[in-house]
mmCIF file of C-alpha atoms in Angstrom:
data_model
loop_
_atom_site.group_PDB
_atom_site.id
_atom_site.type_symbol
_atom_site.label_atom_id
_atom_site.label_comp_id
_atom_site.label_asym_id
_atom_site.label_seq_id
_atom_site.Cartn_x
_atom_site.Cartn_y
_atom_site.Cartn_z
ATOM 1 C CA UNK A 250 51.928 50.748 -26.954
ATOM 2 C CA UNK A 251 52.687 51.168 -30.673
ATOM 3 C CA UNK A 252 56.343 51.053 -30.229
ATOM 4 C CA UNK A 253 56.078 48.111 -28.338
ATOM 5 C CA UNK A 254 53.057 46.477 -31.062
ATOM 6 C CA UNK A 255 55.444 47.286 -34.409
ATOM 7 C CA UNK A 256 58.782 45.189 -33.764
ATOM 8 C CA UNK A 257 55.826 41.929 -33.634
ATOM 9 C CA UNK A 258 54.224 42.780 -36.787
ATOM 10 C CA UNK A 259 57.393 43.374 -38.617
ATOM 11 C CA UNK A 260 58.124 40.009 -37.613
ATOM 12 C CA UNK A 261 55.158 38.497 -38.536
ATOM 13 C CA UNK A 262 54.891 40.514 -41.980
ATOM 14 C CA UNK A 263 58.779 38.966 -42.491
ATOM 15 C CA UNK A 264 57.435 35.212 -41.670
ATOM 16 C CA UNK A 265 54.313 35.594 -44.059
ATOM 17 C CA UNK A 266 56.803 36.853 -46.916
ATOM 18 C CA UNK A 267 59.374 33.818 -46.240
ATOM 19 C CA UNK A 268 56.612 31.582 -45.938
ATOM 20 C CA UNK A 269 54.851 32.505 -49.305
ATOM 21 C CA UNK A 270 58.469 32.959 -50.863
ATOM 22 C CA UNK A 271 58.876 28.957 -50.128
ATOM 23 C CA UNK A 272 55.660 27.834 -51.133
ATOM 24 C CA UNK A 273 56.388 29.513 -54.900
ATOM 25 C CA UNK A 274 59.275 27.962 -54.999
ATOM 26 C CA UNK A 275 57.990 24.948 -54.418
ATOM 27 C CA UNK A 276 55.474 25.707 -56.829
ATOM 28 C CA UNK A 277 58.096 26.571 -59.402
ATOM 29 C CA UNK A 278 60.238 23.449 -58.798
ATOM 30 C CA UNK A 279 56.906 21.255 -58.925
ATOM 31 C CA UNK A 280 55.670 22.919 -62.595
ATOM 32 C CA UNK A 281 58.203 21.677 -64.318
ATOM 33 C CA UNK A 282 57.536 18.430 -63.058
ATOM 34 C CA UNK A 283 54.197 18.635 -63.901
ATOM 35 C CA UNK A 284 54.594 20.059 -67.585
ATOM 36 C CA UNK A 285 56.773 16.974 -67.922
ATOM 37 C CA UNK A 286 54.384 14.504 -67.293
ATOM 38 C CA UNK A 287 51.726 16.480 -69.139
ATOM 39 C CA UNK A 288 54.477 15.954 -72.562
ATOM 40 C CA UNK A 289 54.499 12.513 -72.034
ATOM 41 C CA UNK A 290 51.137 11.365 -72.085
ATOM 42 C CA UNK A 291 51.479 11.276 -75.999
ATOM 43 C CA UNK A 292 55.123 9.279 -75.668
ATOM 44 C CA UNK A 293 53.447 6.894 -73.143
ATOM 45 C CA UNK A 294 50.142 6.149 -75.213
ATOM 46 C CA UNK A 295 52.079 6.044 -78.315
ATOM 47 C CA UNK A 296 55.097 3.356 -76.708
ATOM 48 C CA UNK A 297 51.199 1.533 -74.726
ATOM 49 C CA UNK A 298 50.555 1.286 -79.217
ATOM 50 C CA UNK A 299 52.851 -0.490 -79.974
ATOM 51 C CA UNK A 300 53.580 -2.889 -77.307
ATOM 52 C CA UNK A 301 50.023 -3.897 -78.018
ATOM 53 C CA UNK A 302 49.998 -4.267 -81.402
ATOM 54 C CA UNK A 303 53.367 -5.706 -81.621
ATOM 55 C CA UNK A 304 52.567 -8.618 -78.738
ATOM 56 C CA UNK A 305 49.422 -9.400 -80.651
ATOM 57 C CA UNK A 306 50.872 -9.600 -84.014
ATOM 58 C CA UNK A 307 53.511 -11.873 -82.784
ATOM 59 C CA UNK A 308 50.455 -14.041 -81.129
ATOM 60 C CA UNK A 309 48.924 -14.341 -85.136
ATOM 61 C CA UNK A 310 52.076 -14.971 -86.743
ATOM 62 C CA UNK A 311 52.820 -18.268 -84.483
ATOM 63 C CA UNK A 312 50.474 -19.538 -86.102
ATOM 64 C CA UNK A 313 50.490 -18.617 -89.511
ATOM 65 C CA UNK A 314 53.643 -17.282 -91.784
ATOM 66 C CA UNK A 315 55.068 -14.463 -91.691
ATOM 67 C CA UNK A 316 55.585 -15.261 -95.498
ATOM 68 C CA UNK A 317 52.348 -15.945 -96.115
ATOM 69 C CA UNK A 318 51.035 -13.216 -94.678
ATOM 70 C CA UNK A 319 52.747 -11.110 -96.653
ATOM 71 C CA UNK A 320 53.051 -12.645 -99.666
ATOM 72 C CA UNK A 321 49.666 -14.412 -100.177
ATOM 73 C CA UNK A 322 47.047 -12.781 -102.723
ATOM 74 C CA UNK A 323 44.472 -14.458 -100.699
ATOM 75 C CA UNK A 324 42.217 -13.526 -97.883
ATOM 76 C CA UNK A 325 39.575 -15.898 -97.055
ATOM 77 C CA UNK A 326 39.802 -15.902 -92.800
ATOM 78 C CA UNK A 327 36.084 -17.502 -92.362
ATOM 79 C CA UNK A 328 36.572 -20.785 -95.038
ATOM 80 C CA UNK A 329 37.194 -23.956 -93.834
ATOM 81 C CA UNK A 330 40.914 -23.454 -95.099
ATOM 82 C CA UNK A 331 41.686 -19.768 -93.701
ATOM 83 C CA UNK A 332 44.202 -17.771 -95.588
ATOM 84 C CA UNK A 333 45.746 -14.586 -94.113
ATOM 85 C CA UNK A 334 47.519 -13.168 -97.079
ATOM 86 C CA UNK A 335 47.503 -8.948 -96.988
ATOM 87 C CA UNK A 336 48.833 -8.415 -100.316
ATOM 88 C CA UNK A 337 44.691 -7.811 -101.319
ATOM 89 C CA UNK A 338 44.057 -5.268 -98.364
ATOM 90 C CA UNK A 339 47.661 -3.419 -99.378
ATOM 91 C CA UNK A 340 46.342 -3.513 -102.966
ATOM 92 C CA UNK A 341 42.882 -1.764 -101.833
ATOM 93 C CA UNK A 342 44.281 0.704 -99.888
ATOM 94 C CA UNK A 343 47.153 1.759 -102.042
ATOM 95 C CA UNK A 344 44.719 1.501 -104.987
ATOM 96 C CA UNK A 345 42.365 3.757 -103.156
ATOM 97 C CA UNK A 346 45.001 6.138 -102.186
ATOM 98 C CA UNK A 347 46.697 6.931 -105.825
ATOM 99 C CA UNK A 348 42.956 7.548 -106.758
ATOM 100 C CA UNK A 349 42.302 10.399 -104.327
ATOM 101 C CA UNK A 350 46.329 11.586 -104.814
ATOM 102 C CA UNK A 351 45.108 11.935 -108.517
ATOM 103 C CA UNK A 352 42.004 14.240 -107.777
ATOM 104 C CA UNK A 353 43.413 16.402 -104.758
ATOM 105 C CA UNK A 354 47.193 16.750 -105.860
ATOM 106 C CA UNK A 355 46.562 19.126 -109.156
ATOM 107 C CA UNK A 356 43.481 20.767 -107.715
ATOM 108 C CA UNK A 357 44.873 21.300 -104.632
ATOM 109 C CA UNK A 358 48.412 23.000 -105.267
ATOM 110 C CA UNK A 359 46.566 24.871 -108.317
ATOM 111 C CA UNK A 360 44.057 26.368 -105.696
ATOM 112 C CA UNK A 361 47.191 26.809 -103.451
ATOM 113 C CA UNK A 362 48.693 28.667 -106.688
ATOM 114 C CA UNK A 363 45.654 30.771 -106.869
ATOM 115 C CA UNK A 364 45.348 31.800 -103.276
ATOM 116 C CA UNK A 365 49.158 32.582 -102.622
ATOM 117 C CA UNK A 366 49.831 34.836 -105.996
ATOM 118 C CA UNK A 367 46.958 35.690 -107.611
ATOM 119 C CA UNK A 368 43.488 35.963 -104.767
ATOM 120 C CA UNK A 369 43.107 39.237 -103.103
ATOM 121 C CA UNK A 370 43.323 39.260 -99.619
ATOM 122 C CA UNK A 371 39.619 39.914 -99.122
ATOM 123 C CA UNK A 372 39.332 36.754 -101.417
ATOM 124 C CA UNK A 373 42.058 34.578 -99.701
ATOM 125 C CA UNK A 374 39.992 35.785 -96.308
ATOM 126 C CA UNK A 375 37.252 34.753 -97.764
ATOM 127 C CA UNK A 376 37.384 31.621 -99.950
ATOM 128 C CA UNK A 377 40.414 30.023 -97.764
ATOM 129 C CA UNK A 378 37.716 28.902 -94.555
ATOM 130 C CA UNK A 379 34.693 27.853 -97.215
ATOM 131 C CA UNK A 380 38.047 25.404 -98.360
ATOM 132 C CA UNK A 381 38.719 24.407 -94.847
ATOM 133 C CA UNK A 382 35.020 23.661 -93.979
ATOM 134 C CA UNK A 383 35.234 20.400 -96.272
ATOM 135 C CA UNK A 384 38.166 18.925 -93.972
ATOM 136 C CA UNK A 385 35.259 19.318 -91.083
ATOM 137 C CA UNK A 386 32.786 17.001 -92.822
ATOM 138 C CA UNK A 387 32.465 13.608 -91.020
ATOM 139 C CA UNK A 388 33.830 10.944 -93.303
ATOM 140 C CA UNK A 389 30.922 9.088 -92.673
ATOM 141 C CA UNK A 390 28.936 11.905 -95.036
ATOM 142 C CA UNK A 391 31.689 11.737 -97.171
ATOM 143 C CA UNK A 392 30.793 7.849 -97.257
ATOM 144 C CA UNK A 393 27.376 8.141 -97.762
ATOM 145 C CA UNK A 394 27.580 10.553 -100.551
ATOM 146 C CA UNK A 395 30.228 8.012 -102.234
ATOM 147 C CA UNK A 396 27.509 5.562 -102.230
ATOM 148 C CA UNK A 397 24.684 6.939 -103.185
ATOM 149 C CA UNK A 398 25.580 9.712 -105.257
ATOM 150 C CA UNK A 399 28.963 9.194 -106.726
ATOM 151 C CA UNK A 400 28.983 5.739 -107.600
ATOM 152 C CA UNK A 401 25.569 6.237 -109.122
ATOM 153 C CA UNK A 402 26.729 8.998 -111.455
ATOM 154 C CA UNK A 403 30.241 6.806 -112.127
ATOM 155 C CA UNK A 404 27.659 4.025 -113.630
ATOM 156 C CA UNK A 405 26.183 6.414 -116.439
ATOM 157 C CA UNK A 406 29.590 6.868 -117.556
ATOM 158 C CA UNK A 407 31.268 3.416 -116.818
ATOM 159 C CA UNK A 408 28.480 0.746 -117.671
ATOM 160 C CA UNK A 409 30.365 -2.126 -115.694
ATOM 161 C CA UNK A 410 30.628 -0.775 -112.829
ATOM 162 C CA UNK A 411 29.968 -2.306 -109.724
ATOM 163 C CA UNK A 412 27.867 -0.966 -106.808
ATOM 164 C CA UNK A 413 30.653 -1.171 -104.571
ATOM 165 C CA UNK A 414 33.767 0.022 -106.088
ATOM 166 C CA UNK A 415 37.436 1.403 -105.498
ATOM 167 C CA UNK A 416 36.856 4.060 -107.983
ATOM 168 C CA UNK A 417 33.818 6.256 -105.893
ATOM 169 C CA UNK A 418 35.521 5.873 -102.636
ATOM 170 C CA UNK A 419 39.134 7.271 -103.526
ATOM 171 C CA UNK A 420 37.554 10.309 -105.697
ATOM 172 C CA UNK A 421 35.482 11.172 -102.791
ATOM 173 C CA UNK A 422 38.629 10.626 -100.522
ATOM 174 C CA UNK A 423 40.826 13.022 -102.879
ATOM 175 C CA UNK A 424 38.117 15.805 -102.224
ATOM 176 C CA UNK A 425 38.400 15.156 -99.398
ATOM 177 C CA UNK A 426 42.058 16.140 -98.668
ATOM 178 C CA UNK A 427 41.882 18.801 -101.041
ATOM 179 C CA UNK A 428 41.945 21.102 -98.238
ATOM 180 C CA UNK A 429 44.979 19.912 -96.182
ATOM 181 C CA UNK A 430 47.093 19.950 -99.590
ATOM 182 C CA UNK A 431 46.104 23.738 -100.541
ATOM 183 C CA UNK A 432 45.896 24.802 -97.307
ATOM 184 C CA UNK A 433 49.443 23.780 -96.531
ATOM 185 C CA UNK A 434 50.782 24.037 -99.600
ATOM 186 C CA UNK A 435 49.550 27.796 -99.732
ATOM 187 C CA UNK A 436 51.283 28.405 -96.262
ATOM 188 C CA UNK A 437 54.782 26.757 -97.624
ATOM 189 C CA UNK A 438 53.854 29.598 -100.562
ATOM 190 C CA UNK A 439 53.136 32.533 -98.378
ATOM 191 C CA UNK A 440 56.035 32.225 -96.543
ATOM 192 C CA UNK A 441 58.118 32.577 -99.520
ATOM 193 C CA UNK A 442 60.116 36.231 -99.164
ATOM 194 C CA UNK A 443 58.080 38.828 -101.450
ATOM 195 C CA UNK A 444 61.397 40.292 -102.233
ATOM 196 C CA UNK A 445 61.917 37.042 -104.420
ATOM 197 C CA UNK A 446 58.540 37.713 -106.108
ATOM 198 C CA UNK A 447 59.687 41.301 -106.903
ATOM 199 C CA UNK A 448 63.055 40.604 -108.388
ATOM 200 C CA UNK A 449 61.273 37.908 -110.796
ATOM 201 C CA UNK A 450 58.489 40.720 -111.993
ATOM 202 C CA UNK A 451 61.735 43.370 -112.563
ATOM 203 C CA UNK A 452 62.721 40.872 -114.233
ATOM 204 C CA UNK A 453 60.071 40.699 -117.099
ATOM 205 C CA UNK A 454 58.241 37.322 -115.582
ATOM 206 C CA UNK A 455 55.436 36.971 -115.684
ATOM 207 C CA UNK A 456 53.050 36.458 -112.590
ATOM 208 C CA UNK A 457 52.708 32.812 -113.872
ATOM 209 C CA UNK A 458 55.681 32.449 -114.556
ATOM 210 C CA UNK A 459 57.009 33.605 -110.975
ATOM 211 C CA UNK A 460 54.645 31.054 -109.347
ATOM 212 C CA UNK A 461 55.827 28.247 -111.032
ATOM 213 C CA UNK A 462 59.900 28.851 -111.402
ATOM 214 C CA UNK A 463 60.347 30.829 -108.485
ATOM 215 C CA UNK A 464 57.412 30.356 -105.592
ATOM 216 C CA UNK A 465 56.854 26.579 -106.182
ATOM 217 C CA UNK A 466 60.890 25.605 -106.238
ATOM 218 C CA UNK A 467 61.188 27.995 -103.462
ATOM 219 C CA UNK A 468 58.118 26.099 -101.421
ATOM 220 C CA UNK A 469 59.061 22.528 -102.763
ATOM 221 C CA UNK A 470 59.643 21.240 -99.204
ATOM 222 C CA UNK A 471 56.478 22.374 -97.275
ATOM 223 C CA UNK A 472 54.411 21.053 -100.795
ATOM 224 C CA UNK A 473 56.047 17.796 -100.510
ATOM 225 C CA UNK A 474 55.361 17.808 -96.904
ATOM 226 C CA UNK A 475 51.931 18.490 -97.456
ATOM 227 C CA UNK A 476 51.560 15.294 -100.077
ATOM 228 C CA UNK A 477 52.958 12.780 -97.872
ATOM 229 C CA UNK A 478 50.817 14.065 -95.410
ATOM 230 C CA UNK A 479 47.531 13.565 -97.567
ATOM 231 C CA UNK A 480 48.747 10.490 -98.622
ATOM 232 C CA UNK A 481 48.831 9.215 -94.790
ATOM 233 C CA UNK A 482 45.361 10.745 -94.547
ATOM 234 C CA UNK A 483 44.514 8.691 -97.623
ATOM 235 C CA UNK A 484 45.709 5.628 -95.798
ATOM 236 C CA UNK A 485 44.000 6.003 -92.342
ATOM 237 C CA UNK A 486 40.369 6.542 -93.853
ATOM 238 C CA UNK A 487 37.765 4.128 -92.517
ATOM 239 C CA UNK A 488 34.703 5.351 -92.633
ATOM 240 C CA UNK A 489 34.583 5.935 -96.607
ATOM 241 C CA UNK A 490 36.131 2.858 -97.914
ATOM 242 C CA UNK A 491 34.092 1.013 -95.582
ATOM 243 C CA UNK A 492 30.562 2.002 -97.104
ATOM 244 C CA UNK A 493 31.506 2.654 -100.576
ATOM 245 C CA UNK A 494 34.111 -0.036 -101.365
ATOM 246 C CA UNK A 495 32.497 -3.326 -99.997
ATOM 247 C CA UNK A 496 34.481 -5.964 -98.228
ATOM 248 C CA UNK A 497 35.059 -8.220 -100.822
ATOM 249 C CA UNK A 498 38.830 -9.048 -101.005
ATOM 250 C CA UNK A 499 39.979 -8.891 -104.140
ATOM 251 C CA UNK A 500 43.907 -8.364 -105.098
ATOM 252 C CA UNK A 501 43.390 -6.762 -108.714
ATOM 253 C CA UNK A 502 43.973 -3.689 -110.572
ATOM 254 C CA UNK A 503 40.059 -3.323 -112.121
ATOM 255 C CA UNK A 504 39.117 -0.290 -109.973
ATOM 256 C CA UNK A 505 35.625 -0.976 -111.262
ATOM 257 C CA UNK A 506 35.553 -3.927 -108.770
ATOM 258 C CA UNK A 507 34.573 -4.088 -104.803
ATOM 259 C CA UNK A 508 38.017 -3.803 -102.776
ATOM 260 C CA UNK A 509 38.912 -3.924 -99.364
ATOM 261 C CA UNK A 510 41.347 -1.601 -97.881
ATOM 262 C CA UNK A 511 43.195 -2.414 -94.260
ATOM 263 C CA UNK A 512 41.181 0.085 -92.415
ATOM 264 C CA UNK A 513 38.207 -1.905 -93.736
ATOM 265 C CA UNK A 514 39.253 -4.581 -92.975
ATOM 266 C CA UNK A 515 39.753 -4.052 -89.076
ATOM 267 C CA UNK A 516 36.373 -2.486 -88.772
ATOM 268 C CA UNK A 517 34.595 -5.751 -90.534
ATOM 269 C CA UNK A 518 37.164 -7.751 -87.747
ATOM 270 C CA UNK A 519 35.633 -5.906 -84.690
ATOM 271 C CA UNK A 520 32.269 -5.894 -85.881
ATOM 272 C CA UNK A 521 32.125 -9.044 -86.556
ATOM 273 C CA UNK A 522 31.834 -12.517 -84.122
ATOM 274 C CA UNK A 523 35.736 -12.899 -84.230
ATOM 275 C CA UNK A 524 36.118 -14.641 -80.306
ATOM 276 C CA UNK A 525 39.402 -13.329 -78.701
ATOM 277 C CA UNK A 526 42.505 -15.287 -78.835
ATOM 278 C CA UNK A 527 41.442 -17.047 -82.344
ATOM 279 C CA UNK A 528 43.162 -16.481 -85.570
ATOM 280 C CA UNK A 529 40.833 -13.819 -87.368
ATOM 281 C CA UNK A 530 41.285 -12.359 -84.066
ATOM 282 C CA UNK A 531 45.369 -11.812 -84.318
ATOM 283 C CA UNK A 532 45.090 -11.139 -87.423
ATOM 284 C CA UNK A 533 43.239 -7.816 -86.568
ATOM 285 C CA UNK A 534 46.423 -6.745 -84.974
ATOM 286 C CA UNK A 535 48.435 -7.897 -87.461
ATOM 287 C CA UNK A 536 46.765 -5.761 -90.270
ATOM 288 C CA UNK A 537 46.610 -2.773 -87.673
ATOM 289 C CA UNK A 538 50.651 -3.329 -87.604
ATOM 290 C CA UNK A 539 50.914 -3.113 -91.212
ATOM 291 C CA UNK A 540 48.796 0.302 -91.619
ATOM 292 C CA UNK A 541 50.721 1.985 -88.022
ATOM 293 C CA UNK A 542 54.036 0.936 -90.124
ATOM 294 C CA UNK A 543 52.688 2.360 -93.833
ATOM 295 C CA UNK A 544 51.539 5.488 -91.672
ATOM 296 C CA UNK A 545 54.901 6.317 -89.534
ATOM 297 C CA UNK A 546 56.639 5.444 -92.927
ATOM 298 C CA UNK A 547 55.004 8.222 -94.569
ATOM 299 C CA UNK A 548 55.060 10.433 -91.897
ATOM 300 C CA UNK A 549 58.846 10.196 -91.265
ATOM 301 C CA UNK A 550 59.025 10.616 -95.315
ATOM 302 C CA UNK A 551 57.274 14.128 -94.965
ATOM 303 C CA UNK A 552 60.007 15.133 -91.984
ATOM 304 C CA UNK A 553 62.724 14.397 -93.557
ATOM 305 C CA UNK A 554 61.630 16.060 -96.922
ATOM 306 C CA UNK A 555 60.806 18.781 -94.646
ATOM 307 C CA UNK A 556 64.528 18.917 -94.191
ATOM 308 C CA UNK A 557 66.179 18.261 -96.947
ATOM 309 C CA UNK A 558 64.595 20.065 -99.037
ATOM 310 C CA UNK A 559 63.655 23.371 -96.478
ATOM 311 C CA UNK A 560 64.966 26.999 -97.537
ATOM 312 C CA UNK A 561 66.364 28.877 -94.921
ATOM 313 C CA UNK A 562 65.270 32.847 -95.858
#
């Protein structure tokens, strides 16, 4: 009876193993598949973007100038003669942005500096997260404490200054990229060979001396990379400009005065009673056009600095 049983079995245990066999490779053919799809969620949503943006903003500029819009110093979409110039929402939010470039730039590479030559480790371990814990702030704190604490303070030292300013909101903003620049910056740093540190201290450099001629030329392209990237940062903020800047749209260079910035700007737009398919409407897209071009801009900037400028070690 066994002799006769095993032959079946055998049979059966070789049906189950080709069976199973096909269904993984099935399996394997489908993952691919699958992982495909998965990659171009981000390609699909980004290309579903633009085709909105760009069929709205060609709704708003049929009916007003592309010229205009571009060129006019005046944005008054609720008066009885609308104007749709952007030059005073570019002004804000470039205005803004060289404000918080000026605070985070030299305080963040010289804490880069710090933690990639001179911090112990048990330092670097330490003091690099407490950094990192600012970027995890809401920006809406960060707006609040533009407002009420910042601008306050600004006013003891600048008499004329307005309750909603430029100035608060972009030195609040530059603290608040501080940790993206050091952070970065200090990885571009670290990864610098310590074999190039070494020669430069047999040498007779100092430790100073090797940061700045040898480190910093040596990290120039991640450091770069990691300015453009604040400054794109700089650009997308909402939340702070919005409460600590106003919404008055002003093109001028006083950064004592109320400014709007293009993020603003579209958050007044949807919050507002614009109806859908009017002109303040389109223009929404339109300035949302503007900042997603300013944005990729900056962020194709930082890749191909990235590039150019990258050490190969």
């Amino acid at each position: 009876m066994q002799t006769n049983n095993e032959p079946v079995d055998v049979q059966k245990l070789i049906a189950k193993k080709k069976q199973s066999k096909n269904l993984f490779l099935k399996l394997e053919k489908a993952i691919p598949v699958l992982l495909f799809l998965i990659a171009s969620i981000s390609v699909l949503t980004t290309i579903g973007i633009i085709y909105t943006l760009f069929s709205e903003t060609i709704e708003f500029f049929k009916e007003v100038s592309i010229v205009e819009f571009f060129t006019g110093t005046v944005l008054k979409p609720l008066s009885q003669d609308p104007k749709f110039g952007v030059l005073p929402l570019i002004m804000g939010t470039l205005t803004s942005t060289v404000i918080a470039m000026f605070v985070a730039a030299p305080i963040g590479l010289m804490t880069a500096i710090y933690l990639s030559e001179f911090a112990s480790d048990r330092i670097r371990k330490t003091f690099k997260p407490l950094l990192e814990i600012l970027a995890g702030i809401p920006t809406i704190v960060y707006g609040f404490f533009a407002f009420t604490f910042v601008t306050p303070l600004l006013k003891h030292i600048i008499p004329g200054l307005e309750t909603t300013n430029i100035l608060s909101p972009g030195i609040v903003m530059g603290i608040m990229i501080i940790p993206m620049i050091a952070s970065l910056s200090e990885d571009a740093m670290s990864s610098v060979p310590n074999t190039m540190r070494e020669g430069a201290l047999a040498l007779g450099a100092t430790k100073l001396e090797v940061a700045t001629r040898v480190v910093i030329p040596a990290a120039f392209s991640g450091i770069v990379a990691s300015f453009v990237l604040a400054i794109s940062r700089a650009i997308g903020e909402t939340m702070i400009v919005t409460i600590a800047s106003g919404s008055s749209k002003n093109f001028t260079f006083d950064l004592t005065q109320s400014m709007q910035t293009m993020t603003a700007y579209i958050v007044e737009v949807t919050g507002g009673d614009a109806p859908a398919g009017s002109t303040i409407y389109y223009s929404l897209y339109a300035v949302a056009m503007t900042l997603f071009v300013f944005t990729l801009l900056m962020n194709l900037l930082a890749r191909y600095v990235s590039r150019k400028f990258k050490e190969e070690y």
